[in-house]
């Protein structure tokens, strides 16, 4: 599925990268850095999309895992989660 998405985005003229979102989580005295992957960061001049793809989302935990990175991105560009 990711190959299909990648090829379609390329066909539409986007520059495509994989993104990493880092979040620092505080737990009392301890701070932990977590990294979350974004499947596609697609850009054209003045346009940026974040796309997370998954073949299926059978459980709440899987939905949380797949959407967590999008929720932690701190800008106003469009974010999209796709599944079959």
PDB file of N, CA and C in Angstrom:
ATOM      1  N   UNK A   1       0.817  -1.187   0.000  1.00  0.00           N
ATOM      2  CA  UNK A   1       0.000   0.000   0.000  1.00  0.00           C
ATOM      3  C   UNK A   1       0.869   1.263   0.000  1.00  0.00           C
ATOM      4  N   UNK A   2       1.964   1.226   0.754  1.00  0.00           N
ATOM      5  CA  UNK A   2       2.828   2.403   0.795  1.00  0.00           C
ATOM      6  C   UNK A   2       3.432   2.708  -0.571  1.00  0.00           C
ATOM      7  N   UNK A   3       3.739   1.664  -1.346  1.00  0.00           N
ATOM      8  CA  UNK A   3       4.264   1.899  -2.695  1.00  0.00           C
ATOM      9  C   UNK A   3       3.245   2.610  -3.570  1.00  0.00           C
ATOM     10  N   UNK A   4       1.981   2.221  -3.458  1.00  0.00           N
ATOM     11  CA  UNK A   4       0.931   2.887  -4.238  1.00  0.00           C
ATOM     12  C   UNK A   4       0.818   4.360  -3.861  1.00  0.00           C
ATOM     13  N   UNK A   5       0.832   4.631  -2.576  1.00  0.00           N
ATOM     14  CA  UNK A   5       0.735   6.021  -2.110  1.00  0.00           C
ATOM     15  C   UNK A   5       1.945   6.815  -2.592  1.00  0.00           C
ATOM     16  N   UNK A   6       3.133   6.247  -2.432  1.00  0.00           N
ATOM     17  CA  UNK A   6       4.357   6.921  -2.861  1.00  0.00           C
ATOM     18  C   UNK A   6       4.308   7.249  -4.354  1.00  0.00           C
ATOM     19  N   UNK A   7       3.962   6.256  -5.179  1.00  0.00           N
ATOM     20  CA  UNK A   7       3.921   6.471  -6.630  1.00  0.00           C
ATOM     21  C   UNK A   7       2.906   7.535  -7.019  1.00  0.00           C
ATOM     22  N   UNK A   8       1.756   7.552  -6.369  1.00  0.00           N
ATOM     23  CA  UNK A   8       0.739   8.559  -6.683  1.00  0.00           C
ATOM     24  C   UNK A   8       1.209   9.958  -6.279  1.00  0.00           C
ATOM     25  N   UNK A   9       1.839  10.064  -5.142  1.00  0.00           N
ATOM     26  CA  UNK A   9       2.352  11.368  -4.708  1.00  0.00           C
ATOM     27  C   UNK A   9       3.440  11.865  -5.656  1.00  0.00           C
ATOM     28  N   UNK A  10       4.329  10.977  -6.096  1.00  0.00           N
ATOM     29  CA  UNK A  10       5.367  11.347  -7.064  1.00  0.00           C
ATOM     30  C   UNK A  10       4.737  11.796  -8.378  1.00  0.00           C
ATOM     31  N   UNK A  11       3.711  11.058  -8.826  1.00  0.00           N
ATOM     32  CA  UNK A  11       3.026  11.404 -10.069  1.00  0.00           C
ATOM     33  C   UNK A  11       2.431  12.805  -9.987  1.00  0.00           C
ATOM     34  N   UNK A  12       1.982  13.190  -8.795  1.00  0.00           N
ATOM     35  CA  UNK A  12       1.392  14.517  -8.589  1.00  0.00           C
ATOM     36  C   UNK A  12       2.440  15.602  -8.327  1.00  0.00           C
ATOM     37  N   UNK A  13       3.703  15.234  -8.381  1.00  0.00           N
ATOM     38  CA  UNK A  13       4.765  16.224  -8.296  1.00  0.00           C
ATOM     39  C   UNK A  13       5.234  16.608  -6.904  1.00  0.00           C
ATOM     40  N   UNK A  14       4.940  15.797  -5.908  1.00  0.00           N
ATOM     41  CA  UNK A  14       5.378  16.096  -4.543  1.00  0.00           C
ATOM     42  C   UNK A  14       6.816  15.634  -4.318  1.00  0.00           C
ATOM     43  N   UNK A  15       7.549  16.357  -3.494  1.00  0.00           N
ATOM     44  CA  UNK A  15       8.801  15.875  -2.918  1.00  0.00           C
ATOM     45  C   UNK A  15       8.407  15.092  -1.679  1.00  0.00           C
ATOM     46  N   UNK A  16       8.962  13.897  -1.502  1.00  0.00           N
ATOM     47  CA  UNK A  16       8.500  13.003  -0.438  1.00  0.00           C
ATOM     48  C   UNK A  16       9.666  12.611   0.464  1.00  0.00           C
ATOM     49  N   UNK A  17       9.421  12.670   1.762  1.00  0.00           N
ATOM     50  CA  UNK A  17      10.384  12.233   2.771  1.00  0.00           C
ATOM     51  C   UNK A  17       9.661  11.442   3.844  1.00  0.00           C
ATOM     52  N   UNK A  18      10.438  10.706   4.624  1.00  0.00           N
ATOM     53  CA  UNK A  18       9.925  10.074   5.838  1.00  0.00           C
ATOM     54  C   UNK A  18      10.221  11.046   6.961  1.00  0.00           C
ATOM     55  N   UNK A  19       9.287  11.195   7.880  1.00  0.00           N
ATOM     56  CA  UNK A  19       9.487  12.141   8.970  1.00  0.00           C
ATOM     57  C   UNK A  19       9.621  11.464  10.315  1.00  0.00           C
ATOM     58  N   UNK A  20      10.302  12.142  11.216  1.00  0.00           N
ATOM     59  CA  UNK A  20      10.420  11.697  12.603  1.00  0.00           C
ATOM     60  C   UNK A  20       9.935  12.841  13.487  1.00  0.00           C
ATOM     61  N   UNK A  21       9.035  12.516  14.403  1.00  0.00           N
ATOM     62  CA  UNK A  21       8.533  13.484  15.371  1.00  0.00           C
ATOM     63  C   UNK A  21       9.098  13.082  16.728  1.00  0.00           C
ATOM     64  N   UNK A  22       9.786  14.007  17.375  1.00  0.00           N
ATOM     65  CA  UNK A  22      10.327  13.718  18.699  1.00  0.00           C
ATOM     66  C   UNK A  22       9.494  14.414  19.758  1.00  0.00           C
ATOM     67  N   UNK A  23       9.238  13.710  20.824  1.00  0.00           N
ATOM     68  CA  UNK A  23       8.431  14.234  21.933  1.00  0.00           C
ATOM     69  C   UNK A  23       9.160  13.910  23.224  1.00  0.00           C
ATOM     70  N   UNK A  24       9.244  14.889  24.117  1.00  0.00           N
ATOM     71  CA  UNK A  24       9.834  14.668  25.434  1.00  0.00           C
ATOM     72  C   UNK A  24       8.698  14.466  26.420  1.00  0.00           C
ATOM     73  N   UNK A  25       8.724  13.327  27.085  1.00  0.00           N
ATOM     74  CA  UNK A  25       7.667  12.958  28.026  1.00  0.00           C
ATOM     75  C   UNK A  25       8.233  13.048  29.438  1.00  0.00           C
ATOM     76  N   UNK A  26       7.568  13.844  30.276  1.00  0.00           N
ATOM     77  CA  UNK A  26       7.994  13.997  31.666  1.00  0.00           C
ATOM     78  C   UNK A  26       7.197  13.059  32.551  1.00  0.00           C
ATOM     79  N   UNK A  27       7.918  12.375  33.435  1.00  0.00           N
ATOM     80  CA  UNK A  27       7.287  11.484  34.396  1.00  0.00           C
ATOM     81  C   UNK A  27       7.952  11.747  35.747  1.00  0.00           C
ATOM     82  N   UNK A  28       7.432  12.736  36.464  1.00  0.00           N
ATOM     83  CA  UNK A  28       8.051  13.123  37.729  1.00  0.00           C
ATOM     84  C   UNK A  28       9.404  13.746  37.479  1.00  0.00           C
ATOM     85  N   UNK A  29      10.459  13.162  38.045  1.00  0.00           N
ATOM     86  CA  UNK A  29      11.822  13.668  37.875  1.00  0.00           C
ATOM     87  C   UNK A  29      12.458  13.221  36.563  1.00  0.00           C
ATOM     88  N   UNK A  30      11.871  12.249  35.933  1.00  0.00           N
ATOM     89  CA  UNK A  30      12.452  11.633  34.748  1.00  0.00           C
ATOM     90  C   UNK A  30      11.883  12.235  33.468  1.00  0.00           C
ATOM     91  N   UNK A  31      12.762  12.470  32.491  1.00  0.00           N
ATOM     92  CA  UNK A  31      12.329  12.915  31.166  1.00  0.00           C
ATOM     93  C   UNK A  31      12.808  11.889  30.149  1.00  0.00           C
ATOM     94  N   UNK A  32      11.905  11.498  29.273  1.00  0.00           N
ATOM     95  CA  UNK A  32      12.214  10.499  28.260  1.00  0.00           C
ATOM     96  C   UNK A  32      11.910  11.078  26.887  1.00  0.00           C
ATOM     97  N   UNK A  33      12.810  10.855  25.945  1.00  0.00           N
ATOM     98  CA  UNK A  33      12.595  11.301  24.569  1.00  0.00           C
ATOM     99  C   UNK A  33      12.057  10.133  23.755  1.00  0.00           C
ATOM    100  N   UNK A  34      10.923  10.346  23.102  1.00  0.00           N
ATOM    101  CA  UNK A  34      10.304   9.329  22.245  1.00  0.00           C
ATOM    102  C   UNK A  34      10.328   9.836  20.807  1.00  0.00           C
ATOM    103  N   UNK A  35      10.545   8.941  19.875  1.00  0.00           N
ATOM    104  CA  UNK A  35      10.506   9.271  18.452  1.00  0.00           C
ATOM    105  C   UNK A  35       9.376   8.503  17.790  1.00  0.00           C
ATOM    106  N   UNK A  36       8.616   9.198  16.957  1.00  0.00           N
ATOM    107  CA  UNK A  36       7.509   8.593  16.224  1.00  0.00           C
ATOM    108  C   UNK A  36       7.718   8.860  14.738  1.00  0.00           C
ATOM    109  N   UNK A  37       7.493   7.840  13.918  1.00  0.00           N
ATOM    110  CA  UNK A  37       7.702   7.976  12.477  1.00  0.00           C
ATOM    111  C   UNK A  37       6.430   8.426  11.766  1.00  0.00           C
ATOM    112  N   UNK A  38       6.611   9.297  10.781  1.00  0.00           N
ATOM    113  CA  UNK A  38       5.538   9.679   9.860  1.00  0.00           C
ATOM    114  C   UNK A  38       5.901   9.045   8.521  1.00  0.00           C
ATOM    115  N   UNK A  39       4.985   8.273   7.937  1.00  0.00           N
ATOM    116  CA  UNK A  39       5.292   7.535   6.710  1.00  0.00           C
ATOM    117  C   UNK A  39       5.680   8.445   5.551  1.00  0.00           C
ATOM    118  N   UNK A  40       4.926   9.516   5.342  1.00  0.00           N
ATOM    119  CA  UNK A  40       5.195  10.419   4.224  1.00  0.00           C
ATOM    120  C   UNK A  40       5.071  11.869   4.669  1.00  0.00           C
ATOM    121  N   UNK A  41       6.098  12.658   4.362  1.00  0.00           N
ATOM    122  CA  UNK A  41       6.016  14.112   4.479  1.00  0.00           C
ATOM    123  C   UNK A  41       6.124  14.602   3.044  1.00  0.00           C
ATOM    124  N   UNK A  42       5.017  15.129   2.507  1.00  0.00           N
ATOM    125  CA  UNK A  42       4.918  15.479   1.093  1.00  0.00           C
ATOM    126  C   UNK A  42       4.908  16.993   0.956  1.00  0.00           C
ATOM    127  N   UNK A  43       5.762  17.502   0.060  1.00  0.00           N
ATOM    128  CA  UNK A  43       5.864  18.948  -0.075  1.00  0.00           C
ATOM    129  C   UNK A  43       5.865  19.395  -1.525  1.00  0.00           C
ATOM    130  N   UNK A  44       5.220  20.519  -1.734  1.00  0.00           N
ATOM    131  CA  UNK A  44       5.304  21.340  -2.931  1.00  0.00           C
ATOM    132  C   UNK A  44       5.480  22.757  -2.401  1.00  0.00           C
ATOM    133  N   UNK A  45       5.817  23.722  -3.242  1.00  0.00           N
ATOM    134  CA  UNK A  45       5.901  25.089  -2.717  1.00  0.00           C
ATOM    135  C   UNK A  45       4.590  25.493  -2.032  1.00  0.00           C
ATOM    136  N   UNK A  46       4.682  25.958  -0.805  1.00  0.00           N
ATOM    137  CA  UNK A  46       3.545  26.435   0.002  1.00  0.00           C
ATOM    138  C   UNK A  46       2.540  25.357   0.388  1.00  0.00           C
ATOM    139  N   UNK A  47       2.852  24.086   0.157  1.00  0.00           N
ATOM    140  CA  UNK A  47       1.935  22.997   0.514  1.00  0.00           C
ATOM    141  C   UNK A  47       2.741  21.897   1.205  1.00  0.00           C
ATOM    142  N   UNK A  48       2.199  21.385   2.297  1.00  0.00           N
ATOM    143  CA  UNK A  48       2.834  20.256   2.982  1.00  0.00           C
ATOM    144  C   UNK A  48       1.733  19.366   3.545  1.00  0.00           C
ATOM    145  N   UNK A  49       1.888  18.055   3.352  1.00  0.00           N
ATOM    146  CA  UNK A  49       0.961  17.074   3.912  1.00  0.00           C
ATOM    147  C   UNK A  49       1.762  16.040   4.692  1.00  0.00           C
ATOM    148  N   UNK A  50       1.180  15.575   5.779  1.00  0.00           N
ATOM    149  CA  UNK A  50       1.724  14.451   6.534  1.00  0.00           C
ATOM    150  C   UNK A  50       0.754  13.293   6.341  1.00  0.00           C
ATOM    151  N   UNK A  51       1.273  12.140   5.919  1.00  0.00           N
ATOM    152  CA  UNK A  51       0.408  10.986   5.671  1.00  0.00           C
ATOM    153  C   UNK A  51       0.952   9.787   6.436  1.00  0.00           C
ATOM    154  N   UNK A  52       0.067   9.153   7.173  1.00  0.00           N
ATOM    155  CA  UNK A  52       0.377   7.921   7.898  1.00  0.00           C
ATOM    156  C   UNK A  52      -0.489   6.831   7.276  1.00  0.00           C
ATOM    157  N   UNK A  53       0.114   5.717   6.881  1.00  0.00           N
ATOM    158  CA  UNK A  53      -0.666   4.654   6.243  1.00  0.00           C
ATOM    159  C   UNK A  53      -0.519   3.350   7.017  1.00  0.00           C
ATOM    160  N   UNK A  54      -1.587   2.573   7.010  1.00  0.00           N
ATOM    161  CA  UNK A  54      -1.584   1.253   7.651  1.00  0.00           C
ATOM    162  C   UNK A  54      -2.541   0.363   6.874  1.00  0.00           C
ATOM    163  N   UNK A  55      -2.154  -0.885   6.699  1.00  0.00           N
ATOM    164  CA  UNK A  55      -3.006  -1.807   5.950  1.00  0.00           C
ATOM    165  C   UNK A  55      -4.329  -2.025   6.666  1.00  0.00           C
ATOM    166  N   UNK A  56      -4.278  -2.209   7.980  1.00  0.00           N
ATOM    167  CA  UNK A  56      -5.514  -2.334   8.754  1.00  0.00           C
ATOM    168  C   UNK A  56      -5.281  -1.835  10.174  1.00  0.00           C
ATOM    169  N   UNK A  57      -6.354  -1.442  10.815  1.00  0.00           N
ATOM    170  CA  UNK A  57      -6.314  -0.940  12.186  1.00  0.00           C
ATOM    171  C   UNK A  57      -7.302  -1.744  13.029  1.00  0.00           C
ATOM    172  N   UNK A  58      -6.934  -2.970  13.402  1.00  0.00           N
ATOM    173  CA  UNK A  58      -7.893  -3.865  14.054  1.00  0.00           C
ATOM    174  C   UNK A  58      -8.180  -3.553  15.526  1.00  0.00           C
ATOM    175  N   UNK A  59      -7.264  -2.841  16.183  1.00  0.00           N
ATOM    176  CA  UNK A  59      -7.448  -2.596  17.618  1.00  0.00           C
ATOM    177  C   UNK A  59      -7.247  -1.121  17.946  1.00  0.00           C
ATOM    178  N   UNK A  60      -7.722  -0.745  19.125  1.00  0.00           N
ATOM    179  CA  UNK A  60      -7.511   0.622  19.609  1.00  0.00           C
ATOM    180  C   UNK A  60      -6.025   0.945  19.736  1.00  0.00           C
ATOM    181  N   UNK A  61      -5.253  -0.028  20.181  1.00  0.00           N
ATOM    182  CA  UNK A  61      -3.819   0.172  20.354  1.00  0.00           C
ATOM    183  C   UNK A  61      -3.135   0.459  19.018  1.00  0.00           C
ATOM    184  N   UNK A  62      -3.532  -0.262  17.977  1.00  0.00           N
ATOM    185  CA  UNK A  62      -2.954  -0.045  16.644  1.00  0.00           C
ATOM    186  C   UNK A  62      -3.339   1.332  16.105  1.00  0.00           C
ATOM    187  N   UNK A  63      -4.570   1.741  16.329  1.00  0.00           N
ATOM    188  CA  UNK A  63      -5.009   3.076  15.907  1.00  0.00           C
ATOM    189  C   UNK A  63      -4.170   4.132  16.618  1.00  0.00           C
ATOM    190  N   UNK A  64      -3.988   3.967  17.922  1.00  0.00           N
ATOM    191  CA  UNK A  64      -3.168   4.898  18.714  1.00  0.00           C
ATOM    192  C   UNK A  64      -1.735   4.953  18.193  1.00  0.00           C
ATOM    193  N   UNK A  65      -1.168   3.789  17.914  1.00  0.00           N
ATOM    194  CA  UNK A  65       0.204   3.712  17.414  1.00  0.00           C
ATOM    195  C   UNK A  65       0.348   4.448  16.083  1.00  0.00           C
ATOM    196  N   UNK A  66      -0.597   4.263  15.190  1.00  0.00           N
ATOM    197  CA  UNK A  66      -0.513   4.847  13.855  1.00  0.00           C
ATOM    198  C   UNK A  66      -0.811   6.345  13.826  1.00  0.00           C
ATOM    199  N   UNK A  67      -1.589   6.850  14.762  1.00  0.00           N
ATOM    200  CA  UNK A  67      -1.963   8.271  14.726  1.00  0.00           C
ATOM    201  C   UNK A  67      -1.163   9.136  15.697  1.00  0.00           C
ATOM    202  N   UNK A  68      -0.443   8.523  16.623  1.00  0.00           N
ATOM    203  CA  UNK A  68       0.306   9.269  17.643  1.00  0.00           C
ATOM    204  C   UNK A  68       1.258  10.291  17.027  1.00  0.00           C
ATOM    205  N   UNK A  69       1.974   9.912  15.987  1.00  0.00           N
ATOM    206  CA  UNK A  69       2.935  10.844  15.384  1.00  0.00           C
ATOM    207  C   UNK A  69       2.238  12.067  14.807  1.00  0.00           C
ATOM    208  N   UNK A  70       1.075  11.868  14.188  1.00  0.00           N
ATOM    209  CA  UNK A  70       0.352  12.998  13.601  1.00  0.00           C
ATOM    210  C   UNK A  70      -0.130  13.967  14.670  1.00  0.00           C
ATOM    211  N   UNK A  71      -0.577  13.438  15.802  1.00  0.00           N
ATOM    212  CA  UNK A  71      -1.051  14.295  16.893  1.00  0.00           C
ATOM    213  C   UNK A  71       0.075  15.108  17.526  1.00  0.00           C
ATOM    214  N   UNK A  72       1.310  14.650  17.385  1.00  0.00           N
ATOM    215  CA  UNK A  72       2.440  15.337  18.007  1.00  0.00           C
ATOM    216  C   UNK A  72       3.158  16.307  17.080  1.00  0.00           C
ATOM    217  N   UNK A  73       2.668  16.493  15.872  1.00  0.00           N
ATOM    218  CA  UNK A  73       3.263  17.465  14.953  1.00  0.00           C
ATOM    219  C   UNK A  73       2.703  18.838  15.301  1.00  0.00           C
ATOM    220  N   UNK A  74       3.618  19.782  15.457  1.00  0.00           N
ATOM    221  CA  UNK A  74       3.244  21.100  15.962  1.00  0.00           C
ATOM    222  C   UNK A  74       3.171  22.155  14.856  1.00  0.00           C
ATOM    223  N   UNK A  75       2.429  21.904  13.802  1.00  0.00           N
ATOM    224  CA  UNK A  75       2.195  22.945  12.804  1.00  0.00           C
ATOM    225  C   UNK A  75       0.784  22.812  12.253  1.00  0.00           C
ATOM    226  N   UNK A  76       0.424  23.691  11.332  1.00  0.00           N
ATOM    227  CA  UNK A  76      -0.967  23.736  10.869  1.00  0.00           C
ATOM    228  C   UNK A  76      -1.186  23.048   9.526  1.00  0.00           C
ATOM    229  N   UNK A  77      -0.175  22.345   9.004  1.00  0.00           N
ATOM    230  CA  UNK A  77      -0.355  21.663   7.732  1.00  0.00           C
ATOM    231  C   UNK A  77      -1.246  20.434   7.898  1.00  0.00           C
ATOM    232  N   UNK A  78      -1.846  20.008   6.796  1.00  0.00           N
ATOM    233  CA  UNK A  78      -2.816  18.910   6.816  1.00  0.00           C
ATOM    234  C   UNK A  78      -2.158  17.585   7.185  1.00  0.00           C
ATOM    235  N   UNK A  79      -2.855  16.831   8.037  1.00  0.00           N
ATOM    236  CA  UNK A  79      -2.403  15.512   8.465  1.00  0.00           C
ATOM    237  C   UNK A  79      -3.470  14.487   8.103  1.00  0.00           C
ATOM    238  N   UNK A  80      -3.042  13.327   7.585  1.00  0.00           N
ATOM    239  CA  UNK A  80      -3.993  12.343   7.093  1.00  0.00           C
ATOM    240  C   UNK A  80      -3.535  10.940   7.487  1.00  0.00           C
ATOM    241  N   UNK A  81      -4.479  10.127   7.929  1.00  0.00           N
ATOM    242  CA  UNK A  81      -4.206   8.725   8.240  1.00  0.00           C
ATOM    243  C   UNK A  81      -5.057   7.867   7.308  1.00  0.00           C
ATOM    244  N   UNK A  82      -4.411   6.949   6.567  1.00  0.00           N
ATOM    245  CA  UNK A  82      -5.112   6.108   5.592  1.00  0.00           C
ATOM    246  C   UNK A  82      -4.970   4.644   5.951  1.00  0.00           C
ATOM    247  N   UNK A  83      -6.038   3.896   5.752  1.00  0.00           N
ATOM    248  CA  UNK A  83      -5.973   2.442   5.901  1.00  0.00           C
ATOM    249  C   UNK A  83      -6.953   1.803   4.932  1.00  0.00           C
ATOM    250  N   UNK A  84      -6.715   0.518   4.640  1.00  0.00           N
ATOM    251  CA  UNK A  84      -7.618  -0.231   3.747  1.00  0.00           C
ATOM    252  C   UNK A  84      -8.725  -0.869   4.529  1.00  0.00           C
TER     253      UNK A  84
END
